[in-house]
Coordinates of C-alpha atoms in Angstrom, one line a residue:
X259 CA -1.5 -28.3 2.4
X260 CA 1.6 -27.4 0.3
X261 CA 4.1 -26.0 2.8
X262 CA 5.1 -22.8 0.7
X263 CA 1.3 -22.1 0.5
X264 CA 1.0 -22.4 4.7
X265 CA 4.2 -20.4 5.3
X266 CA 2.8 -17.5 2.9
X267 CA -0.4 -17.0 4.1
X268 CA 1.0 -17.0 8.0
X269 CA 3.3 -14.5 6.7
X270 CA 0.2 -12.6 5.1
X271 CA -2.3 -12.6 7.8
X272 CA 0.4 -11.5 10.7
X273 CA 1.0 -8.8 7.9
X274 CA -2.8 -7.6 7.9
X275 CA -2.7 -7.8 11.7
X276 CA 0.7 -5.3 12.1
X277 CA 2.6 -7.9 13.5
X278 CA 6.4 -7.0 14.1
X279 CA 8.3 -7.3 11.2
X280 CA 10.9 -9.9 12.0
X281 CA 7.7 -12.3 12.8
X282 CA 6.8 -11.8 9.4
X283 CA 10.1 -12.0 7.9
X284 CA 10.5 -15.3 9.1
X285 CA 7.6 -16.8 7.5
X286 CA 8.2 -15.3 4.5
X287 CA 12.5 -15.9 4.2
X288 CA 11.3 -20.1 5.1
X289 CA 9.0 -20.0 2.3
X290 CA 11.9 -18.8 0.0
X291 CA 14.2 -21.6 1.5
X292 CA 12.0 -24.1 0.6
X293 CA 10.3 -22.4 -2.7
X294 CA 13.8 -23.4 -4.3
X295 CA 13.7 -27.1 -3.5
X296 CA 11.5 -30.4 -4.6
X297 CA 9.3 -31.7 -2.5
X298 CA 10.9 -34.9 -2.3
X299 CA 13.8 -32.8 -0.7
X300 CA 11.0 -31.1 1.7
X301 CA 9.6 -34.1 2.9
X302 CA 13.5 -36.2 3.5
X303 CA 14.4 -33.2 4.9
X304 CA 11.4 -33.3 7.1
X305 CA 11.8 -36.7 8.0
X306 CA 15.4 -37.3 9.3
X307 CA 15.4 -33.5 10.7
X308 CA 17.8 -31.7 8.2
X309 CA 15.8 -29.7 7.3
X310 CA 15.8 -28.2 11.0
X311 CA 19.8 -27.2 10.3
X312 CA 19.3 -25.3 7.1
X313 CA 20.0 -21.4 7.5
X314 CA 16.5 -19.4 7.3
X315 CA 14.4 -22.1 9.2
X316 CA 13.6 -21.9 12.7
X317 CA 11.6 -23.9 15.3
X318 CA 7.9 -22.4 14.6
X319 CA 8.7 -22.5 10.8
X320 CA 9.9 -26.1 11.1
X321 CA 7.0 -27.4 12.6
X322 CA 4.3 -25.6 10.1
X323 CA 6.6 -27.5 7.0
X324 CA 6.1 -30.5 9.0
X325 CA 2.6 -30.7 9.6
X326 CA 1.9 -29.5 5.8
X327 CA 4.4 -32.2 4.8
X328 CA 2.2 -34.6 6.9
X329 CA -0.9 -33.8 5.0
X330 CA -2.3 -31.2 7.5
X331 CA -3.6 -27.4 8.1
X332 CA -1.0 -26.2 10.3
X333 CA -1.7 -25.4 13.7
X334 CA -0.2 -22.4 13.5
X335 CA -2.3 -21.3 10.8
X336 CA -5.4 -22.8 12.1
X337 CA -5.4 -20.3 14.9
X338 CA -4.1 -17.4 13.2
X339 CA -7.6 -18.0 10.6
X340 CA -9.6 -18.5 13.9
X341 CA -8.8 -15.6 15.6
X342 CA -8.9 -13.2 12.9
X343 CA -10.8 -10.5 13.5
X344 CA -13.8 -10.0 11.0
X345 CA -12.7 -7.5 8.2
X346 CA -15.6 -4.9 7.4
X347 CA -17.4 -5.7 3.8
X348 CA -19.4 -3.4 1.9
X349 CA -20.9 -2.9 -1.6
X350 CA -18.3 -0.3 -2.0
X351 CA -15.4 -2.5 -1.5
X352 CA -16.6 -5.3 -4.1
X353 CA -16.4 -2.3 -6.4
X354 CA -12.8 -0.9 -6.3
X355 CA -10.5 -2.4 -9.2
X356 CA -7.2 -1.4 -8.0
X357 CA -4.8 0.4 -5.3
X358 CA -3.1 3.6 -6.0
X359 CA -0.5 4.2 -3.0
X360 CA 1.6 1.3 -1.9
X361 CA 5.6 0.9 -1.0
X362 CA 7.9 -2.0 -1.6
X363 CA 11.2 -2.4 -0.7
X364 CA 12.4 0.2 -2.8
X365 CA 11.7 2.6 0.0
X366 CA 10.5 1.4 3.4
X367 CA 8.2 -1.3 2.0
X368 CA 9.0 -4.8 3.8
X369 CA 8.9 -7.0 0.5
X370 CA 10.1 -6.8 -3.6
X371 CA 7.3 -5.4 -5.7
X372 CA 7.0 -8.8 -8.0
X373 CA 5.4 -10.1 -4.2
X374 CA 3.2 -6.9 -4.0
X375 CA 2.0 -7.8 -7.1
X376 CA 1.1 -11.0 -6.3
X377 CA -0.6 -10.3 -3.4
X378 CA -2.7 -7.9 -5.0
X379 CA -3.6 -10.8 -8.1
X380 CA -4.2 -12.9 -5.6
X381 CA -6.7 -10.3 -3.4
X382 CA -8.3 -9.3 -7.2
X383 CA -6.7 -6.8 -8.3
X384 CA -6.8 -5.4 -11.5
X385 CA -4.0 -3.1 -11.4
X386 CA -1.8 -1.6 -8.0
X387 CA 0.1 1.3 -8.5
X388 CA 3.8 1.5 -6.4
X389 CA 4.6 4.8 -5.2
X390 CA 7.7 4.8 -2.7
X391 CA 9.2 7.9 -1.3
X392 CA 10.8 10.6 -2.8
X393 CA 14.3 11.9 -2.1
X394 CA 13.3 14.4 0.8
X395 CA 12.6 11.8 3.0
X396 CA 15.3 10.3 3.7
X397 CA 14.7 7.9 6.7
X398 CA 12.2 6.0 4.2
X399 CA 15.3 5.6 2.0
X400 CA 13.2 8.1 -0.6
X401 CA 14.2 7.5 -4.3
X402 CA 16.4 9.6 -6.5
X403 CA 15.5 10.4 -10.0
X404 CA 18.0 8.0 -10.7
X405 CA 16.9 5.1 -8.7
X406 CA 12.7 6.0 -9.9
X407 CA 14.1 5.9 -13.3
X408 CA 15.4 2.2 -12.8
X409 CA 12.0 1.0 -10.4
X410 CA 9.7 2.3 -13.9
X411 CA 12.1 0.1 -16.3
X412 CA 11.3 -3.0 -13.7
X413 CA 8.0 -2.0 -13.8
X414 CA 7.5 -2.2 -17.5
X415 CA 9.8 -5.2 -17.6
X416 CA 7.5 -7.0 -15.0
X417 CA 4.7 -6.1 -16.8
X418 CA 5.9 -7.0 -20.1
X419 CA 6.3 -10.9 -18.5
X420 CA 3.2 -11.2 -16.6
X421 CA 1.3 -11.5 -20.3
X422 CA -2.2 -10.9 -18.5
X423 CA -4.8 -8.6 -17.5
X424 CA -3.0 -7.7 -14.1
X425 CA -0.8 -4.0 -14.4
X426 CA 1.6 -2.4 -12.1
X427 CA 1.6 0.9 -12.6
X428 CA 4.7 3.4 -11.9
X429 CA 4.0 6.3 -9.5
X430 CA 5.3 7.8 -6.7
X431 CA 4.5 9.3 -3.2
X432 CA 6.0 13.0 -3.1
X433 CA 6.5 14.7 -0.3
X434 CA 5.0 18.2 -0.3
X435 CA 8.0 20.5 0.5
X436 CA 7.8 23.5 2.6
X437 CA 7.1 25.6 -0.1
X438 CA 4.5 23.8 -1.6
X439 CA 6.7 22.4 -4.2
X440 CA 6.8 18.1 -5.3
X441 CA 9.9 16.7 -4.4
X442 CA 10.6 15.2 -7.4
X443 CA 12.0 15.9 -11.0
X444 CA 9.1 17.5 -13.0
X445 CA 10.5 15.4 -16.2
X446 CA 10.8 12.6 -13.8
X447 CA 7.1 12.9 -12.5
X448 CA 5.8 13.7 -15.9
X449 CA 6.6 9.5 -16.6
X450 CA 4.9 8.1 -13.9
X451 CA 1.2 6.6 -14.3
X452 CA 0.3 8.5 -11.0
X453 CA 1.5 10.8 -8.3
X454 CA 0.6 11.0 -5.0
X455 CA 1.3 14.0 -3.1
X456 CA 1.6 13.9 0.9
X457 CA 2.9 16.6 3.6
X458 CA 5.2 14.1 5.9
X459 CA 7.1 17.2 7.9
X460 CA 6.2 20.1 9.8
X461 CA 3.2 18.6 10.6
X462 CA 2.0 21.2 13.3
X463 CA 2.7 24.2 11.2
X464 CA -0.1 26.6 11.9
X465 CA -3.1 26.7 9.5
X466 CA -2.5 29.2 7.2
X467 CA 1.5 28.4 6.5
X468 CA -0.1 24.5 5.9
X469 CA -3.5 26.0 3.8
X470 CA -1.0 27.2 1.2
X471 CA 1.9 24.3 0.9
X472 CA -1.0 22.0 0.1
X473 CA -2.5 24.3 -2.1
X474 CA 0.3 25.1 -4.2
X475 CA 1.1 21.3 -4.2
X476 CA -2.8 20.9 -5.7
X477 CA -2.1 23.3 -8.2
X478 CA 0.8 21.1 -9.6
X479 CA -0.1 19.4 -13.1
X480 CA 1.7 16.5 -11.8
X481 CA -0.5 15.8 -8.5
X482 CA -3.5 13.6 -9.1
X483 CA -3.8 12.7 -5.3
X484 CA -4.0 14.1 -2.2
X485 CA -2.4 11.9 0.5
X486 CA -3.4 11.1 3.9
X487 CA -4.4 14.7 4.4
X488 CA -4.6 15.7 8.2
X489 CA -1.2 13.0 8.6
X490 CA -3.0 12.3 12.1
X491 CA -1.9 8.9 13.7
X492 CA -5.0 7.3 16.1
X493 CA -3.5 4.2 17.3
X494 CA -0.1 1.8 16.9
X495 CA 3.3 1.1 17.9
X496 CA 4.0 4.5 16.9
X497 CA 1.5 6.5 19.2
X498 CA -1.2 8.9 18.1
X499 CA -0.6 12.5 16.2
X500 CA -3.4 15.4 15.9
X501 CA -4.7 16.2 12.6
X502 CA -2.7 18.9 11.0
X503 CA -5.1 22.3 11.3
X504 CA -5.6 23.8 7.2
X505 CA -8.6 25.5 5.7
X506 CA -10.5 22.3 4.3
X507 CA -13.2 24.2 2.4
X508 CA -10.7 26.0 0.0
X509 CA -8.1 22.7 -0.5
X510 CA -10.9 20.2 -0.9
X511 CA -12.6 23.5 -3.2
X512 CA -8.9 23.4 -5.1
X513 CA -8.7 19.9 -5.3
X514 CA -12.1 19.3 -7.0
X515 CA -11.4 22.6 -9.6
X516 CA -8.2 20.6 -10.8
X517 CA -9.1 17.0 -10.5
X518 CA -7.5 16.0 -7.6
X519 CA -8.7 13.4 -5.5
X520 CA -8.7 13.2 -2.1
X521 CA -7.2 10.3 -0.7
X522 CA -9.1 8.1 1.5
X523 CA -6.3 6.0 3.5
X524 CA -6.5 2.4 4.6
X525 CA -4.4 1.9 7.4
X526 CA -6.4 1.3 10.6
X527 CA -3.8 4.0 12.7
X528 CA -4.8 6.3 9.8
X529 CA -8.4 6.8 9.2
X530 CA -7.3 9.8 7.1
X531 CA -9.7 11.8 6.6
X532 CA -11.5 11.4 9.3
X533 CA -15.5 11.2 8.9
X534 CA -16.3 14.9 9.3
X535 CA -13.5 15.9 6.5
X536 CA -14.9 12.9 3.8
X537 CA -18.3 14.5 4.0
X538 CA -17.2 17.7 3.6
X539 CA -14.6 16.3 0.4
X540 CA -18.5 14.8 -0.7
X541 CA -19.9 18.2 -0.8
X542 CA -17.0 20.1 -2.0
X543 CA -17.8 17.7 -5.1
X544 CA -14.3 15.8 -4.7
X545 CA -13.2 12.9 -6.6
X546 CA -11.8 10.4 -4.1
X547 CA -8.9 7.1 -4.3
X548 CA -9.5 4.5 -1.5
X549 CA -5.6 3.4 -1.1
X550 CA -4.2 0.9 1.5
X551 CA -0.9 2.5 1.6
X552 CA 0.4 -0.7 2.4
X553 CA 4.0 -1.5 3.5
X554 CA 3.8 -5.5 3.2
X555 CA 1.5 -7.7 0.8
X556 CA -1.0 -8.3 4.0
X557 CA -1.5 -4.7 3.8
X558 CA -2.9 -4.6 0.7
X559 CA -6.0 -5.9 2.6
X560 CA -6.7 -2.6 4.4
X561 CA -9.0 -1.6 1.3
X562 CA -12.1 -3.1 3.0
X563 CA -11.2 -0.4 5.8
X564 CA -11.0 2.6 3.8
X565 CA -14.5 1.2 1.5
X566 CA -16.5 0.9 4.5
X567 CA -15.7 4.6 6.1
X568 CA -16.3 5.7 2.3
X569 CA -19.7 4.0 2.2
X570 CA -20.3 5.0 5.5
X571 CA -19.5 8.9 4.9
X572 CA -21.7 9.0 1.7
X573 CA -19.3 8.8 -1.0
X574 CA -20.8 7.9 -4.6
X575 CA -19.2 5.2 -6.4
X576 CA -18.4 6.9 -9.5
X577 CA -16.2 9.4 -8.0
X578 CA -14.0 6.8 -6.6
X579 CA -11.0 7.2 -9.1
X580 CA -9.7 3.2 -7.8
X581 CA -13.7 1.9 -8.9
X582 CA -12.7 2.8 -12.3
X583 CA -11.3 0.5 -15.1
X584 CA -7.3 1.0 -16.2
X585 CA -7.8 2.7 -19.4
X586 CA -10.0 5.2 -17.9
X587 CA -8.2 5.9 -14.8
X588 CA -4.8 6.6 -16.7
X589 CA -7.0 8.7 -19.1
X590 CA -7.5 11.1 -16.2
X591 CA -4.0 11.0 -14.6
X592 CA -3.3 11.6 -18.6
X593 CA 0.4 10.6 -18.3
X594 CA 2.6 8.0 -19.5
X595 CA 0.2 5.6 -21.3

């Protein structure tokens, strides 16, 4: 098995399983040691142990090269595919064409986005849209205008190489301020592909005061999804968190008069919605994009949890914004191109 191959899919599958991110970072930074060498180089190194002393290559890393270099699956990676757990499938999930919500290392993403976006080619992708932070949230290093105006020229520059059917698209995930207002440039917004809007503060704020911040954010031309609406936490490193308390009837009501889908979020400490909000999205007549919201390439995996609660909750298809093809999903964010 080639070595880089091994060292990258260890790196993805601790990923999809939240491992700690200096496990992961190991994997991946030993794959990029050895990425820039010939395999000649690999193997000599192997051999008389040099390649032990080389910065960015540890123990367990080592000894996956090794047994790659030797012709084998590595152990390591044997029991990582063994013990998996079984990701859910549905009919749902063979459907969905792309990802809408996803970070890099732009914000608090673990990896650059040309990786994200090779994960997501190599997962089937037809197009993954990178929203990092805005400014407001600044422990997420949230972008700037300045510094969103320079991730959408890297964008289109990426793009502009890849030469194939594959497309990152430029977006954004805005907080919703206090006051119901995007924390972002309008001009700034009105470039993007897409723009997900999501309450990360005051979380507890009582139902009314919450029913009209995420109103007014609805209401904005620029918002064409909801994120992670209740911001409720049910397992992980970083404990559990109620569902915030708003009026769902009138915002899923707002968000299907403007267009605005409800996000149904990926990540297993998410569920967000939860079940009883999804059906009552389905009724209100929603439009709905199943995102991962992932943080590291693994991540980008999470889609088969968000399809099967979707499928599970009733949601048709066709109103599943990330079932649709490119042209017709930036047709209906009607922005940028």
């Amino acid at each position: 098995m080639d070595a880089v191959e091994a060292l990258n899919e260890i790196a993805f599958r601790l990923e999809r399983d939240l491992a700690p991110a200096y496990k992961v970072r190991a994997f991946r930074n030993a794959a990029s040691v050895i990425a820039g060498m010939t395999d000649d180089d690999v193997a000599a190194g192997v051999r008389d142990g040099r390649l032990r002393r080389v910065k960015g290559i540890g123990d367990r890393t080592f000894e996956v090269i090794r047994q790659a270099v030797d012709g084998h699956v590595p152990e390591y990676l044997l029991a990582l595919r063994e013990g998996a757990e079984q990701l859910p499938g549905s009919e749902l999930h063979g459907l969905l064409r792309g990802d809408l919500h996803s970070h890099t290392d732009w914000s608090d993403g673990g990896s650059p986005l040309e990786t994200m976006a090779q994960a997501a080619r190599l997962l089937g992708r037809e197009y993954l849209a990178v929203t990092d932070h805005s400014p407001n949230l600044t422990i997420a290093h949230g972008l700037t205008p300045e510094r969103l105006a320079q991730q959408v020229d890297l964008i289109d520059a990426a793009n502009e190489r890849a030469g194939d059917g594959f497309r990152l698209l430029a977006g954004i995930e805005v907080d919703i301020l206090e006051d119901g207002t995007l924390d972002q440039e309008p001009e700034m917004l009105s470039q993007l592909d897409v723009v997900v809007a999501s309450v990360h503060s005051k979380l507890r704020s009582d139902a009314p005061t919450m029913t009209r911040r995420m109103l007014r954010a609805i209401d904005d031309p620029h918002t064409d999804i909801l994120g992670h609406c209740t911001g409720r936490l049910v397992t992980g490193a970083r404990g559990t968190r109620p569902e915030s308390e708003f009026d769902a009837g009138r915002v899923f009501a707002a968000c299907a008069a403007n267009g605005v889908a409800v996000e149904i979020n990926s990540r297993p400490e998410r569920q967000d919605p939860p079940d009883d909000l999804i059906r009552r999205a389905v009724d209100a007549g929603c439009l709905f994009s199943i995102d991962s919201d992932a943080h590291a390439p693994g991540q980008l995996d999470f889609l088969r949890y968000g399809a099967a609660r979707a499928e599970a909750n009733g949601v048709p298809a066709e109103r599943v914004v990330t079932t649709w093809p490119r042209d017709r999903l930036l047709e209906w964010t009607g922005r940028r191109r």
